[in-house]
XYZ file of C-alpha atoms in Angstrom:
713
model
C 0.136 0.073 -0.073
C 1.428 3.313 -1.066
C 1.292 6.393 1.385
C -1.468 8.163 -0.573
C -3.845 5.111 -0.081
C -2.829 4.942 3.569
C -3.785 8.670 3.999
C -6.998 8.070 2.004
C -7.968 5.160 4.314
C -7.115 7.166 7.307
C -8.859 10.474 6.206
C -12.089 8.843 4.923
C -12.482 6.648 7.993
C -12.011 9.837 10.274
C -14.657 11.655 8.095
C -17.114 8.816 8.403
C -16.471 8.887 12.058
C -17.266 12.500 12.458
C -20.329 12.138 10.320
C -21.582 9.179 12.524
C -20.851 11.103 15.697
C -22.832 14.182 14.419
C -25.721 11.940 13.553
C -25.564 10.509 16.923
C -25.820 13.985 18.494
C -28.693 14.862 16.385
C -30.681 11.625 16.437
C -30.238 11.055 20.106
C -32.082 14.374 20.952
C -35.203 13.179 19.277
C -37.794 11.977 21.875
C -38.792 9.154 19.470
C -35.199 7.556 19.618
C -34.788 7.601 23.398
C -35.493 3.816 23.521
C -32.541 3.260 21.250
C -29.981 5.596 22.820
C -30.974 5.353 26.348
C -32.671 1.845 27.082
C -30.615 1.104 29.957
C -31.694 4.331 31.853
C -35.381 3.717 30.780
C -35.442 0.231 32.180
C -33.986 1.515 35.512
C -36.664 4.147 35.691
C -34.117 7.064 35.274
C -34.552 10.125 33.020
C -32.757 9.526 29.760
C -31.787 13.299 29.613
C -30.039 14.331 32.855
C -30.534 18.040 31.875
C -33.163 17.878 29.158
C -32.642 17.320 25.456
C -32.899 20.842 24.470
C -29.887 21.886 26.711
C -27.456 19.008 25.600
C -24.523 20.226 23.500
C -23.071 17.968 20.831
C -20.105 17.068 23.319
C -22.313 16.504 26.402
C -22.066 12.729 26.204
C -18.229 13.002 26.272
C -18.302 14.941 29.443
C -20.830 12.611 31.086
C -18.695 9.529 30.064
C -15.454 10.902 31.425
C -16.913 12.183 34.636
C -18.584 8.760 35.509
C -16.811 6.621 38.169
C -16.321 3.056 38.497
C -19.071 2.913 40.826
C -21.411 4.494 38.360
C -20.449 1.817 35.762
C -21.244 -0.883 38.539
C -24.527 0.617 39.510
C -25.755 0.783 35.902
C -24.109 -2.313 34.239
C -22.709 -4.461 36.906
C -19.167 -5.804 37.988
C -18.479 -7.563 34.740
C -18.685 -4.363 32.926
C -16.417 -2.560 35.349
C -13.833 -5.303 34.934
C -14.021 -4.927 31.101
C -13.104 -1.250 31.730
C -10.122 -2.373 33.765
C -9.082 -4.393 30.790
C -9.386 -1.476 28.345
C -7.587 0.877 30.838
C -4.745 -1.555 31.404
C -3.971 -2.017 27.680
C -4.302 1.656 27.101
C -1.905 2.276 30.001
C 0.615 -0.228 28.563
C 0.425 1.600 25.118
C 0.716 5.091 26.549
C 3.783 4.185 28.643
C 5.377 2.286 25.914
C 4.631 5.177 23.245
C 6.012 7.767 25.487
C 9.488 5.776 25.609
C 9.617 4.301 22.151
C 8.308 6.823 19.754
C 10.694 9.687 20.536
C 13.610 7.192 20.369
C 12.849 4.439 17.742
C 11.249 6.592 14.863
C 14.546 8.838 14.481
C 16.728 5.801 14.910
C 14.907 3.988 12.137
C 14.250 7.034 9.986
C 17.960 7.969 9.777
C 19.090 4.598 8.399
C 18.897 3.589 4.782
C 18.258 -0.058 4.469
C 14.980 0.250 2.623
C 16.626 2.439 0.024
C 19.472 0.270 -0.507
C 17.059 -2.771 -0.865
C 14.897 -0.816 -3.255
C 17.948 -0.058 -5.363
C 19.107 -3.772 -5.567
C 15.731 -5.184 -6.246
C 13.865 -2.361 -8.154
C 11.138 -2.506 -5.563
C 8.762 0.284 -4.447
C 8.470 1.277 -0.831
C 6.060 3.881 0.857
C 7.357 6.647 3.049
C 6.056 4.884 6.167
C 8.459 2.060 5.470
C 11.392 4.410 6.400
C 10.001 4.713 9.917
C 9.993 1.015 10.533
C 12.631 -1.306 12.018
C 13.021 -2.743 8.557
C 14.890 0.420 7.573
C 17.676 -0.471 10.061
C 20.594 -2.551 8.454
C 21.509 -5.952 9.619
C 24.095 -6.014 12.266
C 23.735 -2.346 12.984
C 24.438 -1.060 16.490
C 21.086 0.895 16.189
C 19.395 -2.524 16.958
C 20.386 -2.037 20.525
C 17.669 0.566 20.696
C 15.149 -1.928 19.646
C 16.294 -4.642 21.842
C 16.042 -2.146 24.900
C 12.529 -1.209 23.734
C 11.482 -4.935 23.759
C 12.447 -5.100 27.401
C 10.795 -2.013 28.114
C 7.351 -3.096 26.623
C 7.702 -6.488 28.637
C 8.359 -4.717 32.119
C 5.611 -2.200 31.608
C 3.089 -5.063 30.788
C 4.172 -6.952 33.880
C 3.576 -3.817 36.238
C 0.282 -2.968 34.873
C -1.066 -6.596 34.548
C -0.150 -7.270 38.237
C -1.629 -3.859 39.444
C -5.001 -4.685 37.429
C -5.116 -8.231 38.842
C -5.038 -6.914 42.401
C -7.516 -4.226 41.614
C -9.967 -6.688 39.894
C -9.591 -9.110 42.958
C -10.502 -6.171 45.257
C -13.445 -5.476 43.065
C -14.732 -9.034 43.140
C -14.218 -9.285 46.884
C -16.284 -6.060 47.393
C -18.898 -7.464 45.117
C -19.232 -10.796 47.069
C -19.463 -8.922 50.282
C -22.031 -6.599 48.956
C -25.300 -6.925 50.946
C -27.407 -7.235 47.759
C -25.086 -9.882 46.216
C -25.171 -11.908 49.622
C -28.790 -12.414 48.872
C -28.597 -13.652 45.302
C -30.064 -17.074 44.851
C -26.837 -18.541 43.575
C -25.007 -17.641 46.922
C -27.094 -20.228 48.596
C -27.212 -22.971 46.167
C -24.871 -25.684 44.683
C -25.038 -27.640 41.416
C -24.806 -31.385 41.750
C -24.181 -33.554 38.749
C -23.407 -37.216 38.174
C -25.957 -38.438 40.821
C -25.532 -42.206 41.112
C -28.706 -44.439 39.949
C -31.583 -44.332 42.345
C -31.652 -47.205 45.113
C -34.592 -49.452 45.075
C -37.467 -47.976 47.023
C -36.415 -44.574 46.594
C -37.138 -41.641 44.364
C -34.605 -39.347 42.934
C -35.825 -36.562 45.023
C -35.542 -38.613 48.294
C -32.169 -39.748 47.365
C -30.752 -36.295 46.925
C -32.483 -34.882 50.154
C -31.469 -37.738 52.215
C -27.801 -37.631 51.191
C -27.256 -33.989 51.794
C -29.298 -33.792 54.780
C -27.034 -36.431 56.328
C -23.902 -34.178 55.625
C -25.457 -30.762 56.419
C -28.236 -31.572 58.867
C -28.667 -28.156 60.313
C -28.279 -25.978 57.148
C -29.745 -28.099 54.479
C -32.949 -26.679 52.977
C -34.282 -28.749 49.977
C -33.355 -29.797 46.525
C -34.450 -29.288 42.948
C -33.981 -32.319 40.649
C -33.338 -31.318 37.162
C -35.854 -32.671 34.739
C -36.007 -33.320 31.090
C -37.953 -30.294 29.868
C -37.838 -30.962 26.107
C -41.564 -31.485 25.586
C -42.704 -28.955 28.327
C -40.581 -26.302 26.741
C -41.998 -26.891 23.364
C -45.604 -26.666 24.677
C -44.570 -23.591 26.826
C -43.100 -21.813 23.727
C -46.114 -22.758 21.612
C -48.407 -21.179 24.339
C -46.537 -18.015 24.698
C -46.432 -17.655 20.860
C -50.228 -17.926 20.715
C -50.583 -15.282 23.506
C -48.438 -12.926 21.685
C -50.213 -13.522 18.419
C -53.736 -13.043 20.114
C -52.373 -9.757 21.797
C -51.264 -8.623 18.487
C -54.724 -9.497 16.683
C -56.519 -7.755 19.458
C -54.371 -4.571 18.967
C -54.958 -4.610 15.371
C -58.679 -4.977 15.977
C -58.746 -2.162 18.448
C -56.630 0.080 16.088
C -59.264 -0.565 13.135
C -62.031 0.715 15.324
C -60.333 3.977 15.756
C -59.261 4.194 11.960
C -62.255 3.030 10.245
C -65.966 1.843 11.017
C -66.925 1.805 14.735
C -67.483 -1.939 14.672
C -63.820 -2.327 13.167
C -62.410 -5.111 10.985
C -61.444 -8.301 12.637
C -57.894 -9.344 11.864
C -57.728 -12.921 9.888
C -54.790 -15.293 8.980
C -54.211 -18.483 7.045
C -53.394 -21.520 9.092
C -51.187 -23.347 6.451
C -47.368 -23.197 5.945
C -46.056 -19.913 7.209
C -49.389 -18.257 7.142
C -49.166 -18.045 3.429
C -51.575 -21.048 2.419
C -54.563 -22.700 3.868
C -58.010 -21.748 5.174
C -58.503 -18.010 6.301
C -59.725 -17.820 9.839
C -60.698 -15.204 12.482
C -57.316 -14.536 14.207
C -58.626 -13.713 17.681
C -61.093 -16.692 17.526
C -58.395 -19.026 16.199
C -55.538 -17.994 18.814
C -58.115 -18.062 21.721
C -59.097 -21.562 20.759
C -55.445 -22.630 20.535
C -54.577 -21.234 23.967
C -57.452 -23.281 25.476
C -56.244 -26.519 23.748
C -52.682 -26.080 24.621
C -53.152 -24.757 28.307
C -54.463 -28.107 29.693
C -51.616 -30.139 27.765
C -48.970 -28.007 29.232
C -50.394 -28.429 32.876
C -50.460 -32.244 32.168
C -46.962 -32.460 30.814
C -45.675 -30.381 33.643
C -46.798 -33.041 36.138
C -45.501 -35.870 33.910
C -42.018 -33.996 33.538
C -41.755 -33.442 37.359
C -42.677 -37.006 38.123
C -41.193 -39.139 35.283
C -38.429 -37.310 33.676
C -35.946 -36.543 36.473
C -32.257 -36.557 35.525
C -28.942 -37.223 37.313
C -28.529 -33.699 38.386
C -29.910 -31.386 40.973
C -29.694 -27.978 42.592
C -29.255 -28.062 46.254
C -30.200 -25.299 48.726
C -28.717 -24.343 52.069
C -29.900 -21.683 54.690
C -26.190 -20.587 55.105
C -24.106 -18.767 52.493
C -20.893 -20.076 54.171
C -22.041 -23.698 53.995
C -23.195 -23.324 50.357
C -19.607 -21.770 49.493
C -17.851 -24.643 51.638
C -20.053 -27.428 49.869
C -19.170 -26.104 46.495
C -15.518 -26.502 47.156
C -15.634 -29.999 48.854
C -15.104 -33.588 47.545
C -18.264 -35.484 48.313
C -17.569 -38.848 46.892
C -14.422 -40.986 46.685
C -15.231 -41.392 42.946
C -14.589 -38.432 40.833
C -17.524 -39.369 38.577
C -20.196 -39.502 41.234
C -21.693 -36.469 43.155
C -19.879 -33.899 41.394
C -20.414 -30.554 43.078
C -19.719 -27.029 41.857
C -20.913 -23.424 42.239
C -24.537 -23.095 41.041
C -24.906 -20.632 38.183
C -27.186 -17.464 38.233
C -30.834 -18.739 37.479
C -30.851 -16.762 34.366
C -27.575 -18.420 33.188
C -28.374 -22.119 33.675
C -28.225 -24.252 30.464
C -30.628 -26.897 31.641
C -30.079 -29.115 28.668
C -26.329 -29.556 29.619
C -26.780 -30.535 33.312
C -27.751 -34.129 32.699
C -24.398 -34.880 30.703
C -22.304 -37.398 32.569
C -18.741 -36.751 33.754
C -16.922 -38.831 31.087
C -19.189 -37.771 28.469
C -18.342 -34.106 29.105
C -14.494 -35.002 29.140
C -14.827 -36.612 25.678
C -16.955 -33.764 24.313
C -14.443 -31.281 25.519
C -11.555 -33.068 23.779
C -13.587 -33.646 20.589
C -14.467 -29.893 20.473
C -10.795 -29.092 21.034
C -9.895 -31.219 18.037
C -12.531 -29.718 15.828
C -11.576 -26.177 16.781
C -7.757 -26.897 16.180
C -8.842 -28.270 12.648
C -11.004 -25.275 11.967
C -8.131 -22.962 12.866
C -5.830 -24.899 10.505
C -8.245 -25.116 7.602
C -9.268 -21.359 7.966
C -5.807 -20.157 7.610
C -6.081 -21.362 4.093
C -8.853 -18.986 3.032
C -7.539 -16.231 5.321
C -4.168 -16.365 3.864
C -5.705 -16.484 0.230
C -7.931 -13.448 0.940
C -4.879 -11.566 2.341
C -2.959 -12.279 -0.769
C -5.598 -12.274 -3.377
C -7.076 -8.847 -2.378
C -3.713 -7.098 -3.252
C -4.019 -5.166 -6.488
C -1.312 -6.867 -8.020
C -2.794 -10.313 -7.540
C -6.256 -9.054 -8.701
C -4.766 -7.916 -11.900
C -2.766 -11.079 -12.224
C -5.718 -13.564 -11.599
C -8.613 -11.479 -12.776
C -7.032 -9.681 -15.753
C -10.618 -8.402 -17.070
C -10.362 -6.033 -13.908
C -7.027 -4.405 -14.885
C -8.455 -1.425 -16.704
C -10.782 -0.652 -13.890
C -8.182 -1.158 -11.188
C -5.604 0.972 -12.887
C -7.874 4.085 -12.514
C -6.100 6.256 -9.778
C -9.177 6.841 -7.785
C -10.363 3.357 -7.807
C -6.947 2.030 -7.093
C -6.519 4.218 -4.143
C -9.815 3.155 -2.522
C -9.302 -0.572 -3.148
C -5.659 -0.506 -1.715
C -7.216 1.454 1.322
C -10.132 -0.798 2.103
C -10.371 -4.025 0.099
C -8.160 -6.337 2.210
C -9.317 -4.988 5.548
C -13.094 -5.251 4.694
C -12.673 -8.655 3.213
C -10.953 -9.820 6.577
C -13.649 -8.255 8.780
C -16.576 -9.831 6.838
C -14.867 -13.141 6.754
C -14.377 -13.259 10.495
C -18.064 -12.243 11.246
C -18.973 -15.847 10.279
C -17.216 -17.337 13.273
C -18.847 -16.231 16.690
C -22.066 -18.514 16.399
C -20.260 -21.443 15.336
C -17.934 -21.146 18.284
C -20.676 -20.564 20.787
C -22.370 -23.801 19.513
C -19.161 -25.717 19.926
C -18.638 -24.339 23.529
C -22.144 -25.168 24.489
C -21.588 -28.723 23.091
C -19.018 -29.231 25.620
C -21.613 -29.489 28.438
C -20.896 -26.418 30.035
C -23.722 -25.531 32.676
C -23.856 -21.671 32.506
C -24.022 -19.213 29.787
C -21.303 -16.935 31.237
C -18.994 -19.997 31.087
C -20.012 -20.703 27.452
C -19.111 -16.918 26.604
C -15.704 -17.402 28.329
C -15.069 -20.504 26.491
C -16.132 -19.242 23.054
C -14.268 -16.039 23.666
C -11.026 -18.011 24.165
C -11.583 -20.017 21.079
C -12.309 -16.738 19.049
C -9.138 -15.279 20.378
C -7.077 -18.258 19.218
C -8.810 -17.894 15.752
C -8.011 -14.199 15.441
C -4.427 -14.589 16.585
C -3.346 -17.569 14.539
C -5.541 -16.943 11.564
C -5.495 -13.227 11.360
C -2.302 -11.964 12.877
C -0.059 -15.007 11.727
C -2.346 -15.840 8.721
C -2.083 -12.354 7.204
C 1.517 -11.865 8.029
C 2.674 -15.197 6.657
C -0.117 -16.073 4.087
C 0.651 -13.177 1.694
C 4.304 -13.605 1.671
C 4.040 -17.453 0.956
C 1.245 -16.879 -1.696
C 3.567 -14.404 -3.569
C 6.836 -16.169 -3.320
C 6.123 -19.793 -3.775
C 8.488 -20.119 -6.694
C 11.337 -18.556 -4.792
C 10.660 -20.733 -1.736
C 10.581 -23.646 -4.207
C 14.014 -22.996 -5.741
C 15.493 -22.115 -2.264
C 13.584 -23.593 0.673
C 16.095 -22.172 3.042
C 15.029 -18.701 2.217
C 11.637 -19.110 3.847
C 12.777 -17.681 7.113
C 14.270 -14.492 5.675
C 11.330 -14.044 3.436
C 8.871 -14.232 6.402
C 11.167 -11.958 8.479
C 11.289 -9.241 5.772
C 7.485 -9.508 5.376
C 6.899 -8.341 8.930
C 7.493 -4.605 8.348
C 5.671 -4.743 4.919
C 2.474 -5.972 6.665
C 2.636 -3.260 9.233
C 0.898 -0.796 7.017
C -1.959 -3.228 6.443
C -2.447 -3.566 10.237
C -2.206 0.163 10.486
C -5.284 0.622 8.287
C -7.085 -2.403 9.884
C -6.841 -0.743 13.441
C -7.868 2.618 11.961
C -10.772 1.019 10.211
C -11.940 -0.779 13.328
C -11.667 2.314 15.606
C -12.967 4.878 13.393
C -15.856 3.151 11.373
C -16.515 0.411 14.087
C -16.772 2.832 16.981
C -18.607 5.257 14.942
C -21.329 2.776 14.162
C -21.337 1.688 17.849
C -22.067 5.249 19.035
C -24.613 6.231 16.176
C -26.352 2.920 16.563
C -27.683 3.484 12.886
C -28.628 -0.049 12.092
C -30.669 -0.793 15.371
C -32.357 2.687 14.917
C -33.376 1.731 11.389
C -34.511 -1.764 12.366
C -36.614 -0.518 15.255
C -38.411 2.162 13.298
C -39.182 -0.390 10.535
C -40.565 -2.922 13.086
C -42.481 -0.081 14.832
C -43.929 1.196 11.595
C -45.049 -2.231 10.248
C -44.744 -5.098 12.647
C -45.167 -3.872 16.292
C -48.735 -3.431 17.578
C -48.470 -3.984 21.261
C -46.258 -2.447 23.940
C -44.569 -5.898 24.482
C -43.743 -6.012 20.687
C -42.242 -2.514 20.846
C -40.185 -3.394 23.942
C -38.799 -6.606 22.343
C -37.996 -4.353 19.258
C -35.712 -1.904 21.145
C -34.179 -4.152 23.874
C -30.456 -3.646 23.194
C -29.072 -6.864 24.703
C -25.725 -6.985 26.484
C -22.079 -5.890 25.576
C -21.583 -9.324 23.736
C -18.136 -10.103 25.515
C -17.845 -13.321 23.508
C -16.814 -11.341 20.358
C -15.935 -7.844 21.819
C -13.086 -9.175 24.126
C -11.509 -11.362 21.621
C -11.723 -8.501 18.961
C -10.085 -6.136 21.399
C -7.419 -8.578 22.148
C -6.510 -9.000 18.596
C -5.900 -5.324 18.277
C -3.778 -5.593 21.428
C -1.914 -8.444 20.039
C -1.222 -6.638 16.760
C -0.123 -3.555 18.516
C 2.152 -5.160 20.896
C 3.740 -7.487 18.205
C 4.478 -4.371 15.988
C 5.114 -1.700 18.692
C 8.987 -2.211 18.227
C 9.032 -3.086 14.467
C 6.651 -0.256 13.657
C 6.490 2.131 16.536
C 3.836 4.449 14.798
C 1.187 1.625 15.402
C 1.379 2.397 19.043
C -0.498 5.700 18.393
C -3.138 3.899 16.474
C -3.594 1.448 19.367
C -3.731 4.293 21.816
C -6.598 5.943 19.862
C -8.399 2.580 19.652
C -8.431 1.690 23.286
C -8.836 5.473 24.318
C -11.895 5.760 21.938
C -13.202 2.471 23.019
C -12.923 3.445 26.700
C -14.950 6.757 26.094
C -17.600 5.428 23.550
C -18.261 2.289 25.393
C -18.590 4.151 28.644
C -21.379 6.030 27.283
C -22.944 2.815 25.815
C -22.866 1.032 29.162
C -24.246 3.818 31.113
C -27.037 4.470 28.638
C -27.572 1.504 26.215
C -26.480 -1.874 26.984
C -28.328 -4.030 29.696
C -26.298 -7.080 31.269
C -27.759 -10.490 30.572
C -25.824 -12.091 33.610
C -23.344 -11.198 36.349
C -20.267 -13.343 37.133
C -18.302 -10.663 39.265
C -15.316 -10.350 37.005
C -14.886 -13.957 36.267
C -13.523 -13.400 32.962
C -10.710 -11.266 34.074
C -8.182 -14.235 34.416
C -8.849 -15.176 30.892
C -8.178 -11.638 29.798
C -5.121 -11.414 31.859
C -3.795 -14.577 30.478
C -4.280 -13.513 26.771
C -2.754 -10.147 27.131
C 0.502 -12.051 28.559
C 0.128 -14.464 25.671
C 0.149 -11.363 23.218
C 3.383 -10.216 25.145
C 4.983 -13.565 24.621
C 4.065 -13.659 21.066
C 5.722 -10.224 20.707
C 8.907 -11.483 22.427
C 9.125 -14.601 20.016
C 8.317 -12.310 17.045
C 11.131 -9.972 18.076
C 13.564 -12.923 18.829
C 12.879 -14.148 15.154
C 13.226 -10.823 13.584
C 16.452 -9.921 15.340
C 17.607 -13.122 13.920
C 16.654 -12.083 10.536
C 18.523 -8.778 11.187
C 21.614 -11.003 12.197
C 21.922 -9.259 15.570
C 24.355 -11.146 17.759
C 22.512 -10.058 20.990
C 19.122 -11.723 19.859
C 19.529 -14.626 22.450
C 19.080 -12.194 25.100
C 15.376 -12.190 24.432
C 15.254 -15.870 25.518
C 15.818 -14.516 28.997
C 12.908 -12.199 28.681
C 10.479 -15.060 27.489
C 11.172 -17.098 30.678
C 10.155 -14.316 33.081
C 6.997 -13.890 31.295
C 6.151 -17.535 31.759
C 7.200 -17.291 35.505
C 5.054 -14.195 35.863
C 2.079 -16.062 34.501
C 2.521 -18.824 36.772
C 2.901 -16.809 39.822
C -0.313 -14.667 38.894
C -2.159 -17.958 38.345
C -1.248 -19.414 41.645
C -1.896 -16.223 43.550
C -5.115 -14.999 42.104
C -6.797 -17.693 40.038
C -8.349 -19.828 42.686
C -10.378 -16.834 44.097
C -12.073 -16.385 40.637
C -13.230 -19.942 40.785
C -14.528 -20.304 44.367
C -15.928 -17.825 47.020
C -13.368 -17.752 49.815
C -14.925 -18.537 53.090
C -13.698 -15.409 54.808
C -15.633 -13.379 52.170
C -18.840 -15.511 52.515
C -18.722 -15.285 56.226
C -18.807 -11.650 56.328
C -22.088 -10.596 58.129
C -23.401 -14.011 57.264
C -26.767 -15.092 58.704
C -29.154 -17.836 58.068
C -32.081 -16.896 55.996
C -35.657 -17.357 57.082
C -37.590 -20.011 55.236
C -39.812 -17.796 53.422
C -36.951 -16.092 51.775
C -35.521 -19.449 51.120
C -38.644 -20.369 49.247
C -38.230 -17.383 47.067
C -34.548 -18.320 46.310
C -35.872 -21.833 45.355
C -38.467 -20.638 43.068
C -36.013 -18.373 41.354
C -34.634 -21.477 39.660
C -37.650 -22.816 38.413
C -37.827 -22.820 34.542
C -40.507 -20.649 33.135
C -42.075 -23.788 31.399
C -42.430 -25.469 34.775
C -43.612 -22.335 36.727
C -46.999 -23.154 38.176
C -48.797 -22.950 41.462
C -48.489 -26.672 41.783
C -44.831 -26.837 41.424
C -44.403 -28.263 44.737
C -46.196 -31.415 43.542
C -43.152 -33.378 43.196
C -42.160 -36.901 44.429
C -40.612 -37.079 47.767
């Protein structure tokens, strides 16, 4: 990519961002759009506009976001969101401290050498002005390489310091959360999840088996148990009934609306009862859905009784009157056999994946390994199309393999735009296909809670992005274009790959710029959700429930957001010494992300679960993994530069591994289990009437009934 294309990409991305920010300022002040730009505040019963829409200036949201405290974030969006901002702040801090030291030193050191010029003279190659500021412009064996070696050490020590500081801060946040009075009354604090229950002894029911087992171990604090059931049929009937209720409400709203718009008697809505409502007999909608509700309701009640009595599984939720006993029980070994009476912390009621609870111990182990193999194979085979895309979307290869495009591509305006955007957009679109597939795989492992599935899919997505995007793009394009050279001289592959690193830096510069300007511009303006909402409101929504469903924003989507941020962090860290200017782009990405997402979590997104910072150890580990990848990359590149002090970097990789090991041993256990000293703080036994509310909070909606207690004992 030449320098003019780079400036075009940067300039147009910035203009798009400004336009989207101005659109946000204008659209967010319209009263009809408040449900799109302030749904979190509306759901909490707060005024969307603190000072009224007429007094809000275009930069008011920036002032409000910057003045908000960590406690404001917690009160509006929970502890998980606060921990996510610790992640953003930590990476931003790493980049700021490294940028302050590296940019004033490395840029002049690289720019005043002439390796690029001499290489261009020998090979008749073309280089952009940016290439002169990269480490690639420093000659092999040059004493100037000492500056880059010391810079690598500086990046590492800054990362160690800020990661340690962040881990301690997040541990404090989690401890404060678990000692918070409201959290101490959460249902999951008084329950444990029991899986792999042995076969029922003769003469007992599953319910009696579980109750007698835990009552014998915890005679004073055991409250009761809830045996997990196979809810497949009852869920289907419940969803069918709820669907008919929604359709009936919609039909009644249409009928009421017709009375106002037309004749006083109105026009009763009709629908066809065939495939997708497109074929079949036409019937009166209100009468039809009322009849269906009357038919399904007794079936559902009957199936509830059958499910509770005859479809019990080998898993249960066990409830205790004491939070301390529940925490202790979740950490204790209850059976001499590892595959019997497996006990763990209970998920939040809204997080439970009921279909996974019945999966047996060894089946879970096998599923996990099978999923790992599938993910590894998918990563391997995804490298092929990713590398192909990164290589094929260069203009030279487009003209080579699609010659009919040559006349169009050679036009200056089109050439500049294609160079600026084509490879980056192709990569972003290709990666958009992955999240749902990885979520499905993680769920297939038998994981019991939604937050754990998000963490697992997030980890898989991180490995995809790093291995397929960072390594695939860096290596793929080079291999694709130099296959003949490698075929003639296989030993040249190391030098070719090493020399390709600086050349790919400009691609990643524009990729990061596209992500923060266009990505965060769309995030702030919420143009797509706004358009979808108004289309639904105009043509589909007739009831308040349908309207609310149309504007509900969902959560922050950590499963894709965190790996996306980690990819940027990995790219910036790995290129921070090779192409120091990328640090500025990383600072803008994480700084802008911190600001815009702060506005979004205060006003827009609604958390779907709370794990009290459980994802932090995974964030910490992946930042450290990005640092180690940076160190390995630098070791290899110093080797390409034939710098005799390159082995010194081996002594830097070892401390990184030790640092990760120490952090894991010191902090990680606290994020898996609740310490008894934390659970004990102001702990009292809960009265039975409150315990009954805790018990009922775990009843699935499809089983919720006044007769829910009618279970075998």
